[in-house]
Short mmCIF file of C-alpha atoms in Angstrom, two decimals:
data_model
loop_
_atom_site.label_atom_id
_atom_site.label_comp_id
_atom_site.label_asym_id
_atom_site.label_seq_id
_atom_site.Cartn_x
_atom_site.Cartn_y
_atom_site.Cartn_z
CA UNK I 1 96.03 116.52 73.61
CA UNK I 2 96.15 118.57 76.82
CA UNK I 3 100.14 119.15 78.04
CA UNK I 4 97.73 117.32 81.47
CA UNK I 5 96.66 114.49 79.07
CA UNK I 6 99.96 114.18 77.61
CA UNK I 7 103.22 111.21 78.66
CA UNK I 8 105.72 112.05 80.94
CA UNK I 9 108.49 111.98 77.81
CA UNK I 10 107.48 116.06 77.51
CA UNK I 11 107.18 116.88 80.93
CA UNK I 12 110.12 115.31 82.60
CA UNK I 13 110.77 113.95 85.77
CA UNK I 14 111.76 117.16 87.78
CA UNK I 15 108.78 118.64 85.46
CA UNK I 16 106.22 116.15 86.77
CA UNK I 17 107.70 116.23 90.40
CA UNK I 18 106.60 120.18 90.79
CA UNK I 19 103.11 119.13 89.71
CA UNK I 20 102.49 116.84 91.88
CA UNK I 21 104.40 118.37 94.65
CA UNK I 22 102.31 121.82 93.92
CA UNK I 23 99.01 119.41 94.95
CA UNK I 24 100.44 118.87 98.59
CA UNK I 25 99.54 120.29 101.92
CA UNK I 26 101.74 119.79 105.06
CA UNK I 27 100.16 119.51 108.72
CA UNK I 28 101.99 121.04 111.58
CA UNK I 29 104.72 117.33 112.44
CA UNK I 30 106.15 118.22 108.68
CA UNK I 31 109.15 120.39 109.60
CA UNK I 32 110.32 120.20 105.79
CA UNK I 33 108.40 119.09 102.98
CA UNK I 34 109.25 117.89 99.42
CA UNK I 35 112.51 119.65 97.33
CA UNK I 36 115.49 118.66 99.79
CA UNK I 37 117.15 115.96 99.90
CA UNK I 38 115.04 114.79 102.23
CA UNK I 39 111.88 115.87 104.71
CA UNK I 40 111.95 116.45 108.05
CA UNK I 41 109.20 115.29 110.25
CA UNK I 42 108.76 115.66 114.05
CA UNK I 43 108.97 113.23 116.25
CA UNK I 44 107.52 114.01 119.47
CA UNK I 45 107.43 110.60 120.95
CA UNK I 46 111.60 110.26 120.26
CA UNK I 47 110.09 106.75 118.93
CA UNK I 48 109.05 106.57 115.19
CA UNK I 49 107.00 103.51 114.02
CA UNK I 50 107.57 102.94 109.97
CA UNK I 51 105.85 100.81 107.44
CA UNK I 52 106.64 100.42 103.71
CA UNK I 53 104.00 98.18 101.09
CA UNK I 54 104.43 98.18 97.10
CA UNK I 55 101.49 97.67 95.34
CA UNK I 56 102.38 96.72 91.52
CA UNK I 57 99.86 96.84 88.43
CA UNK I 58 98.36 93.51 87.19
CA UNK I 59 99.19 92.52 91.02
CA UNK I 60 97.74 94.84 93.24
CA UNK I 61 95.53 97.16 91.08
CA UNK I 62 93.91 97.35 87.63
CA UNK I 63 93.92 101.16 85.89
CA UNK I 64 90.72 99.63 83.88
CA UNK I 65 89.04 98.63 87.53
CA UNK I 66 90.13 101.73 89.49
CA UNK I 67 90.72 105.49 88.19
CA UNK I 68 93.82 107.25 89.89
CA UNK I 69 92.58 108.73 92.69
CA UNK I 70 91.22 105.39 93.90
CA UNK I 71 94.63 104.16 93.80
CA UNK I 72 95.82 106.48 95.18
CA UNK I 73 93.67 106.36 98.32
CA UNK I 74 93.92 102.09 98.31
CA UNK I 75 98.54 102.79 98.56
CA UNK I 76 98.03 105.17 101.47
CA UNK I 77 95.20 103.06 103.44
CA UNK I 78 97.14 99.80 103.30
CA UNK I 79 100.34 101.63 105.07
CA UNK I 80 97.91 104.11 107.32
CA UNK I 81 96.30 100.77 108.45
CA UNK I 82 99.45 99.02 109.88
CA UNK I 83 100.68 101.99 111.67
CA UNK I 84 96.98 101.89 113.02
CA UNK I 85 97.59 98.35 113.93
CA UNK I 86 100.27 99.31 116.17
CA UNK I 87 98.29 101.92 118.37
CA UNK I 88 99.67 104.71 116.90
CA UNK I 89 98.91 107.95 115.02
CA UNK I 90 99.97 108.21 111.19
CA UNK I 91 102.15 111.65 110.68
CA UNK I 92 103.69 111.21 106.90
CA UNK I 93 104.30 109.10 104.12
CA UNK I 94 106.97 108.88 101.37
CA UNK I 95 106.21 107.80 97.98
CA UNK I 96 108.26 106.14 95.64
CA UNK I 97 106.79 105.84 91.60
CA UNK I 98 108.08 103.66 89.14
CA UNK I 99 106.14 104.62 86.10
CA UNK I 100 105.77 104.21 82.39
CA UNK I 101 107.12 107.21 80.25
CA UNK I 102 103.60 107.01 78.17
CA UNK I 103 101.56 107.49 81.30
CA UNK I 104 99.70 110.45 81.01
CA UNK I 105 100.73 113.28 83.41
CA UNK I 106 97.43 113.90 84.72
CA UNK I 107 96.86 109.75 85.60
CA UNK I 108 100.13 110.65 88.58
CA UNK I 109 98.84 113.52 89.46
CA UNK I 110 95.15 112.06 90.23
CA UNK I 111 97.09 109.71 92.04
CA UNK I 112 98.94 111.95 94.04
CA UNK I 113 95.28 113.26 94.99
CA UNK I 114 94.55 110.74 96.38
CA UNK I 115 97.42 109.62 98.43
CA UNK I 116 97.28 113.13 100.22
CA UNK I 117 93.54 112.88 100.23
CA UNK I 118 93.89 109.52 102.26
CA UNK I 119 96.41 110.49 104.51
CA UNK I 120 94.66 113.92 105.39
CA UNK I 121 91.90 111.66 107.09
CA UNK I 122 94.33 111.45 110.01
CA UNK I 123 96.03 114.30 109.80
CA UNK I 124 98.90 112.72 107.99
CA UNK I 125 101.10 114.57 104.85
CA UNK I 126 102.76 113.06 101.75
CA UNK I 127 106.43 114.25 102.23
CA UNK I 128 108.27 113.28 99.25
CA UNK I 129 109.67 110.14 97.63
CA UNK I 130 111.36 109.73 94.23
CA UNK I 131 110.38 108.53 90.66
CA UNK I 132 111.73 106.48 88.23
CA UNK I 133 110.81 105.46 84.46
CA UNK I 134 109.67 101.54 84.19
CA UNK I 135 107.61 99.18 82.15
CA UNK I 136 105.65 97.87 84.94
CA UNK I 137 104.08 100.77 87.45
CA UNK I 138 104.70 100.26 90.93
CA UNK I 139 103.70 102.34 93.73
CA UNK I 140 105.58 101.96 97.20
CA UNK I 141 104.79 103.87 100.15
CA UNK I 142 106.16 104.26 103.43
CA UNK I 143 104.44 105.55 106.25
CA UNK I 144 106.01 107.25 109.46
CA UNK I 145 103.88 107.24 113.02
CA UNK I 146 103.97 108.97 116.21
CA UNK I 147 102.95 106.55 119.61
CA UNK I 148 101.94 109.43 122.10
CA UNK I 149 104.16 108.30 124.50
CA UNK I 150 102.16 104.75 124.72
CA UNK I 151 104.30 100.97 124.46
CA UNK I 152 103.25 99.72 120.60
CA UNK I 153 100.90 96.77 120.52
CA UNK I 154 102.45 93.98 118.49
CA UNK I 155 101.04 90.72 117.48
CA UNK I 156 103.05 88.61 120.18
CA UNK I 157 100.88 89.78 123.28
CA UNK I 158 97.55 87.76 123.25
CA UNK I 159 96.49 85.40 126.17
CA UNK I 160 94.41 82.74 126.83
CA UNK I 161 91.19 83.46 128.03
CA UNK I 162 91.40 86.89 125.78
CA UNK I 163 88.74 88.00 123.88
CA UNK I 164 89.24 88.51 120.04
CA UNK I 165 87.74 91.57 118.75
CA UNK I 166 86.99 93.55 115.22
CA UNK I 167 86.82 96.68 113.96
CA UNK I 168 85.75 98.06 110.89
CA UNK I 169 84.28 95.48 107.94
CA UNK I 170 85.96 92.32 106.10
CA UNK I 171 84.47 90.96 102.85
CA UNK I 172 83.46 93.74 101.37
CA UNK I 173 86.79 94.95 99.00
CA UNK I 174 87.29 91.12 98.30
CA UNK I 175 83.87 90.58 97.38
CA UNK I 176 83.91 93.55 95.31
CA UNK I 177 87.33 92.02 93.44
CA UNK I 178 85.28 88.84 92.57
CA UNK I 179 82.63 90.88 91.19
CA UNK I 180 85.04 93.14 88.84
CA UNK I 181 86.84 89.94 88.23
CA UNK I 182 83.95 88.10 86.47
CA UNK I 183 83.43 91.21 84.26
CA UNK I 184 80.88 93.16 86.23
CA UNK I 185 80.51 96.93 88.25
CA UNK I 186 77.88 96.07 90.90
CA UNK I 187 76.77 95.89 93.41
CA UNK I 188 78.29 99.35 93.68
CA UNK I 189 78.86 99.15 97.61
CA UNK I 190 81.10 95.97 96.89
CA UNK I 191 83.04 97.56 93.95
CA UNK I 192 83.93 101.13 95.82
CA UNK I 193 84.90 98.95 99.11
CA UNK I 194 87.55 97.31 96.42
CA UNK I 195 88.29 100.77 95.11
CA UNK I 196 88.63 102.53 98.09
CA UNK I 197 88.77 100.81 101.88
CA UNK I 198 87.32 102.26 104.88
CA UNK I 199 89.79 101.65 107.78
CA UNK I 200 88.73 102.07 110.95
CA UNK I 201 91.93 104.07 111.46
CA UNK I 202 90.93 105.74 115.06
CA UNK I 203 90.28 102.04 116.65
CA UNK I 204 93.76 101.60 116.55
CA UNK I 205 95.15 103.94 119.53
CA UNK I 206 91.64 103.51 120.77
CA UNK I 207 92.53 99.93 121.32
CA UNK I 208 95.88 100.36 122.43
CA UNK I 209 94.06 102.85 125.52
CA UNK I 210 91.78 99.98 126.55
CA UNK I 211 94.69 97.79 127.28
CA UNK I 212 94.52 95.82 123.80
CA UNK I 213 97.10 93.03 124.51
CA UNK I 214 97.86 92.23 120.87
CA UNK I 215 96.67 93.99 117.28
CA UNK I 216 96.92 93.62 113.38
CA UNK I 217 95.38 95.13 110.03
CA UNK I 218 93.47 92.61 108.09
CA UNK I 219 95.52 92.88 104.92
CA UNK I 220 95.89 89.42 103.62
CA UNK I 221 92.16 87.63 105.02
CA UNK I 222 90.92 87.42 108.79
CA UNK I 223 91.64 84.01 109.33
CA UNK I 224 95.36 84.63 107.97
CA UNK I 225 96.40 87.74 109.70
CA UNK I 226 94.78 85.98 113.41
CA UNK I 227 97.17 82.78 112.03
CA UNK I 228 100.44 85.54 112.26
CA UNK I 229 98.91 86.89 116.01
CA UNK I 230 98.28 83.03 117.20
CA UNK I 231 101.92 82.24 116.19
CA UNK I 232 103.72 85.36 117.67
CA UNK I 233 101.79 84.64 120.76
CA UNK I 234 102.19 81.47 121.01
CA UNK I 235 98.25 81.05 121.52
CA UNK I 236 95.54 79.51 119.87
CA UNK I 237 92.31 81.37 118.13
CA UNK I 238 89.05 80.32 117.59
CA UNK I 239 86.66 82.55 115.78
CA UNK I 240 82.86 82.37 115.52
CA UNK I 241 80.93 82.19 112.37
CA UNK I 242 77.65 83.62 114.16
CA UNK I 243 79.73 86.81 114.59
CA UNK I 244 79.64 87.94 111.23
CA UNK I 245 76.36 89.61 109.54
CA UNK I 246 76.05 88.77 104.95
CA UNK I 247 74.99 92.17 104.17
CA UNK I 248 72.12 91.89 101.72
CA UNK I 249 74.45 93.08 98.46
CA UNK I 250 77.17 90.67 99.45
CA UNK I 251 74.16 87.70 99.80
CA UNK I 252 72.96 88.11 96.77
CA UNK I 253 76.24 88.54 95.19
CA UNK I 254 77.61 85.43 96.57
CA UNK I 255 74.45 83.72 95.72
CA UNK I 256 74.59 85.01 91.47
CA UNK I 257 78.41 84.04 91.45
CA UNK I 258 78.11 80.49 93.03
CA UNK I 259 80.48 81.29 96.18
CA UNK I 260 80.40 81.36 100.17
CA UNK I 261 80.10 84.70 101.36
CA UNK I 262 82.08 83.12 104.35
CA UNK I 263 85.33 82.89 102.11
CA UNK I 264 84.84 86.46 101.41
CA UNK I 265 84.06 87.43 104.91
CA UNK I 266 86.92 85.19 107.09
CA UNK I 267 89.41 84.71 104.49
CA UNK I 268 89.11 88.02 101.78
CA UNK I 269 91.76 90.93 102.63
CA UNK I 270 91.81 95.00 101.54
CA UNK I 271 89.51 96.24 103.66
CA UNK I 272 92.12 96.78 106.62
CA UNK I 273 90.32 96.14 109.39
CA UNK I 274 91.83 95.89 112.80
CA UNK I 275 91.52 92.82 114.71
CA UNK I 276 93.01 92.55 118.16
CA UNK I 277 92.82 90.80 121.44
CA UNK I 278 91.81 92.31 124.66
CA UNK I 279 91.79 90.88 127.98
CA UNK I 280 87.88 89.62 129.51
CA UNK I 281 87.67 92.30 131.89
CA UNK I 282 88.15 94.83 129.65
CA UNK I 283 84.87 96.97 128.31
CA UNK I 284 85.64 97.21 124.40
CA UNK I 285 86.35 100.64 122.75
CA UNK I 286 83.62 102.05 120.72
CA UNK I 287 83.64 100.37 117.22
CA UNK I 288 85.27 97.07 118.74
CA UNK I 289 82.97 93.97 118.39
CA UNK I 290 83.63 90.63 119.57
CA UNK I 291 84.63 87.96 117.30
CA UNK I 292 86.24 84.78 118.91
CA UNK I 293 88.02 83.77 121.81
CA UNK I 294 91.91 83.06 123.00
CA UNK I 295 92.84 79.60 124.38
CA UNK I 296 95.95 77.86 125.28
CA UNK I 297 97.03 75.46 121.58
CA UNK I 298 98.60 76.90 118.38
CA UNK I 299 96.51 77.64 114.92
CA UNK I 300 93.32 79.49 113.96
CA UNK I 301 90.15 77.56 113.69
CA UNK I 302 86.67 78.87 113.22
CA UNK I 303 83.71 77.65 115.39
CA UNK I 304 86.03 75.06 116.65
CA UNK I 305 87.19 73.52 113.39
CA UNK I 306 89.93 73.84 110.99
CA UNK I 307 88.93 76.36 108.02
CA UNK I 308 88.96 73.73 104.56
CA UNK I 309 90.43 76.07 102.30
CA UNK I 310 92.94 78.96 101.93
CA UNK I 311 93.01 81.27 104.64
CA UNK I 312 93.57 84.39 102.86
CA UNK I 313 95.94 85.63 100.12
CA UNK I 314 99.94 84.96 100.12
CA UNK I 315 101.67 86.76 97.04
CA UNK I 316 103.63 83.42 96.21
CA UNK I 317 100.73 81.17 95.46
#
């Protein structure tokens, strides 16, 4: 076997760490990269918005449903997505591995592809982290953001008589775990949206410019993440069914494996959309579409009712 092919017991942690460090690139907010004890990253703004998420094997991610590099890219989205979500601009990301000493060195180093690979998409850098042997393999990631100079939009700001708005898809990556769950690989357009999400990352600041009076990434299921913006605003939200279009593969999907492509489309999480609220008057950025409505209450209903059913995924049930 290849010394790539081969476990980490030969290679070494410090060994391993130049390999994958050797696969970085650096944009110009990286004042010091990877082999201090610690980077150094601008911060223009004087403000730095941070996010951290751990995605854990058997949890979060499969190695036989997604290769490395697909991991890699699914860690860096879900933390890219929330600085997004605040109407900011991703600059790095530190990445702490907890990995098993028979995982092969190439498997980390695909991995570390694809973290970088994500993050270049907006211009962001993987600046270092740390590494530690485990049973289980865990990735966390933390992600660092500049504002421009522009207040953050948090989930406490909606108002009734806003308009609730979407960008990017829902459905896809959860329809896609469903079908690799009952032991299948198509429809291909559901499976890569599982492997890899497309986040709307731009909408974000985009949204914040056009006055956006409260934002979140659609992590956990639409009608979940809305439930977290109703209660920090004190508002309710009501979201309509006729807003969302069953793509053909996702139809006839949901039609083979005997389930609602509604669940998958209000309540499935992954894809990291951005949902936020914006006030009537305002024209919607490009890639914004409207999805529901703000009124005066509490809760999250959809077409007027309550949702029958779990709203979207909570690690403790």
């Amino acid at each position: 076997m290849s010394e790539r092919g081969s476990g980490l017991v030969g290679l070494g942690e410090f060994g391993l760490i130049d390999r994958v460090t050797a696969r970085l690139s650096y944009g110009p907010t990286v004042l010091l990269g990877p082999g201090d004890d610690a980077a150094v990253v601008a911060a223009p703004d004087a403000r730095v918005v941070a996010s951290t998420d751990v995605l854990v094997e058997g949890r979060h991610f499969r190695r036989d449903w997604s290769g490395a590099r697909d991991i890699g890219h699914r860690a860096a989205a879900a933390n890219l997505a929330d600085v997004a979500a605040m109407g900011a601009r991703p600059t790095a990301l530190l990445v702490a591995l907890c990995i098993p000493p028979d995982l092969a060195s190439g498997w980390a180093e695909d991995l570390a592809d694809g973290l970088a690979a994500e993050a270049a998409t907006v211009g962001a850098s993987v600046v270092g982290g740390d590494m530690s042997a485990s049973p289980t393999l865990t990735i966390a990631v933390t992600v660092l953001g500049d504002l421009g100079s522009c207040p953050p939009v948090t989930r406490a700001g909606a108002l009734p008589g806003d308009v609730v708005a979407l960008a990017g898809r829902t459905g896809y990556a959860a329809a896609g775990l469903t079908v690799l769950s009952r032991g299948f690989r198509t429809p291909r357009l559901l499976v890569e949206a599982y492997r890899r999400p497309e986040v709307p990352y731009p909408a974000g600041p985009a949204a914040a410019g056009a006055g956006a009076t409260a934002m979140i990434d659609v992590s956990d299921g639409l009608l979940a993440d809305l439930g977290h913006v109703a209660q920090a605003s004190g508002v309710a939200v009501d979201v309509r069914r006729d807003a969302f279009e069953v793509p053909r593969q996702m139809r006839d999907a949901a039609q083979a494996l005997g389930v609602d492509p509604y669940t998958w489309l209000l309540t499935g999480g992954d894809d990291h959309a951005l949902a936020a609220t914006f006030p009537p008057a305002v024209a919607l950025p490009a890639g914004w579409r409207p999805i529901g409505g703000v009124a005066a209450g509490s809760g999250v209903t959809v077409d007027g009712r309550q949702w029958e059913g779990a709203a979207g995924w909570d690690h403790f049930r």
